[in-house]
Amino acid sequence: MKCAVCSRQAKGLGWFNARLRRSDPGRYSDRWVFCSMECQNAFYQIMNKTEGHMIDPTEMEIAAMRSCLSPLGEYVGEIGMTRPLADYSREEVLTLVDVVVSAYQAHMLAEHERMAARDRTFLEQRIAQQQTTAEIRGAM
Ligand SMILES: [Zn+2]
């Protein structure tokens, strides 16, 4: 199971939408699992502000991937920009993976925390936008 915020391995921390009745299938989701209290809290704050609407993480994932480019470039620069990947030691490849994964996770958590801190109007606009996009996609 992956953390719903940062995609790290989840560790048994869950969440349910207490606004909905026990019989409502929207009350629980097996995707609402977290790696840490930090991620659980960021998620909880967004859900609280949006009254249970989750924001599509796709845009955030793309931004998180972009945020990996700079640390990736820095590390490759450190160990030798002109070296082919085939010449990397196992340790260097693992460090490269770690640099990218860490940057990705840090961005995802920071973005969720930033969203949680934003005002409710902003979050409602995002949700409305998302629904419009889904409707347009559905109409095509
Ligand atoms: Zn997490």
Coordinates of C-alpha atoms and ligand atoms in Angstrom, one line a residue:
M1 CA 0.0 0.0 0.0
K2 CA 1.2 3.4 -1.0
C3 CA 0.8 6.6 1.1
A4 CA -2.0 8.7 -0.4
V5 CA 0.2 11.8 0.0
C6 CA 3.8 11.0 -0.9
S7 CA 3.6 7.4 -2.3
R8 CA 6.0 6.0 0.3
Q9 CA 5.2 2.6 1.9
A10 CA 2.1 3.2 4.0
K11 CA 2.2 2.1 7.7
G12 CA -1.3 1.4 8.9
L13 CA -2.4 5.0 9.4
G14 CA -5.8 5.4 7.8
W15 CA -8.6 8.0 7.6
F16 CA -12.3 7.9 7.1
N17 CA -14.8 10.6 6.3
A18 CA -16.7 11.1 9.6
R19 CA -19.1 13.5 7.9
L20 CA -20.7 10.5 6.1
R21 CA -22.9 7.8 7.6
R22 CA -21.4 4.4 8.3
S23 CA -23.5 2.9 5.5
D24 CA -22.2 5.4 3.0
P25 CA -19.6 3.8 0.7
G26 CA -17.8 7.2 0.4
R27 CA -17.0 7.1 4.1
Y28 CA -14.0 4.8 3.6
S29 CA -11.5 4.2 0.9
D30 CA -8.7 1.7 0.9
R31 CA -6.5 4.4 -0.8
W32 CA -6.6 6.6 2.3
V33 CA -3.5 5.2 4.0
F34 CA -0.4 7.0 5.1
C35 CA 3.2 6.5 5.8
S36 CA 3.4 9.0 8.7
M37 CA 1.4 11.3 11.0
E38 CA 2.7 14.2 8.9
C39 CA 1.1 12.9 5.7
Q40 CA -2.1 11.8 7.5
N41 CA -2.4 15.3 9.0
A42 CA -1.8 17.1 5.7
F43 CA -4.5 14.9 4.1
Y44 CA -6.9 15.3 7.1
Q45 CA -6.6 19.1 6.8
I46 CA -7.5 19.1 3.1
M47 CA -10.4 16.8 3.6
N48 CA -11.6 18.9 6.4
K49 CA -11.5 22.1 4.4
T50 CA -13.1 20.7 1.4
E51 CA -15.7 18.7 3.3
G52 CA -14.5 15.4 2.0
H53 CA -13.6 16.2 -1.6
M54 CA -10.1 15.1 -2.5
I55 CA -8.2 16.9 -5.2
D56 CA -6.9 15.1 -8.2
P57 CA -3.2 14.4 -7.5
T58 CA -2.1 14.1 -11.2
E59 CA -1.0 17.8 -11.6
M60 CA 0.9 17.5 -8.3
E61 CA 2.6 14.3 -9.5
I62 CA 3.8 16.0 -12.7
A63 CA 5.1 19.0 -10.7
A64 CA 6.8 16.6 -8.2
M65 CA 8.5 14.8 -11.1
R66 CA 9.8 18.2 -12.4
S67 CA 11.1 19.0 -8.9
C68 CA 13.4 16.0 -9.2
L69 CA 15.3 17.4 -12.2
S70 CA 17.4 19.8 -10.3
P71 CA 18.7 17.4 -7.6
L72 CA 19.1 14.7 -10.3
G73 CA 21.3 17.1 -12.4
E74 CA 23.3 18.1 -9.3
Y75 CA 24.1 14.5 -8.4
V76 CA 25.0 13.5 -11.9
G77 CA 27.2 16.6 -12.0
E78 CA 28.9 15.5 -8.8
I79 CA 29.9 12.1 -10.0
G80 CA 30.8 13.1 -13.5
M81 CA 28.4 14.4 -16.1
T82 CA 30.0 12.7 -19.1
R83 CA 30.1 9.2 -17.6
P84 CA 27.7 6.7 -19.3
L85 CA 25.2 5.1 -16.9
A86 CA 26.7 1.7 -17.6
D87 CA 29.8 2.9 -15.8
Y88 CA 28.0 3.8 -12.6
S89 CA 28.6 1.5 -9.6
R90 CA 25.6 -0.2 -8.0
E91 CA 26.0 2.3 -5.1
E92 CA 25.9 5.3 -7.4
V93 CA 22.8 4.0 -9.2
L94 CA 21.1 3.5 -5.8
T95 CA 22.1 7.0 -4.7
L96 CA 20.7 8.4 -7.9
V97 CA 17.4 6.6 -7.3
D98 CA 17.4 7.8 -3.7
V99 CA 18.0 11.5 -4.8
V100 CA 15.0 11.3 -7.2
V101 CA 12.6 9.5 -4.9
S102 CA 13.5 11.7 -1.9
A103 CA 12.9 14.9 -4.0
Y104 CA 9.6 13.5 -5.3
Q105 CA 8.3 12.6 -1.8
A106 CA 9.4 15.9 -0.3
H107 CA 7.6 17.8 -3.0
M108 CA 4.4 15.8 -2.6
L109 CA 4.3 16.3 1.1
A110 CA 5.1 20.0 0.9
E111 CA 2.4 20.5 -1.8
H112 CA -0.2 18.8 0.3
E113 CA 0.8 20.9 3.3
R114 CA 0.6 24.0 1.2
M115 CA -2.8 23.1 -0.1
A116 CA -4.0 22.4 3.4
A117 CA -2.9 25.8 4.5
R118 CA -4.6 27.6 1.6
D119 CA -8.0 29.1 2.1
R120 CA -11.2 27.2 1.5
T121 CA -12.3 29.4 -1.5
F122 CA -9.2 28.3 -3.4
L123 CA -9.8 24.6 -2.7
E124 CA -13.4 24.9 -3.7
Q125 CA -12.4 26.5 -7.0
R126 CA -9.9 23.7 -7.6
I127 CA -12.7 21.1 -7.0
A128 CA -15.1 23.0 -9.3
Q129 CA -12.4 23.1 -12.0
Q130 CA -11.7 19.4 -11.6
Q131 CA -15.4 18.6 -12.0
T132 CA -15.7 20.7 -15.1
T133 CA -12.7 19.0 -16.6
A134 CA -14.2 15.6 -15.8
E135 CA -17.5 16.7 -17.4
I136 CA -15.7 17.8 -20.6
R137 CA -13.8 14.6 -20.7
G138 CA -17.0 12.6 -20.2
A139 CA -18.8 14.5 -23.0
M140 CA -16.1 13.7 -25.5
Ligands
ZN1 ZN 3.5 9.9 3.2

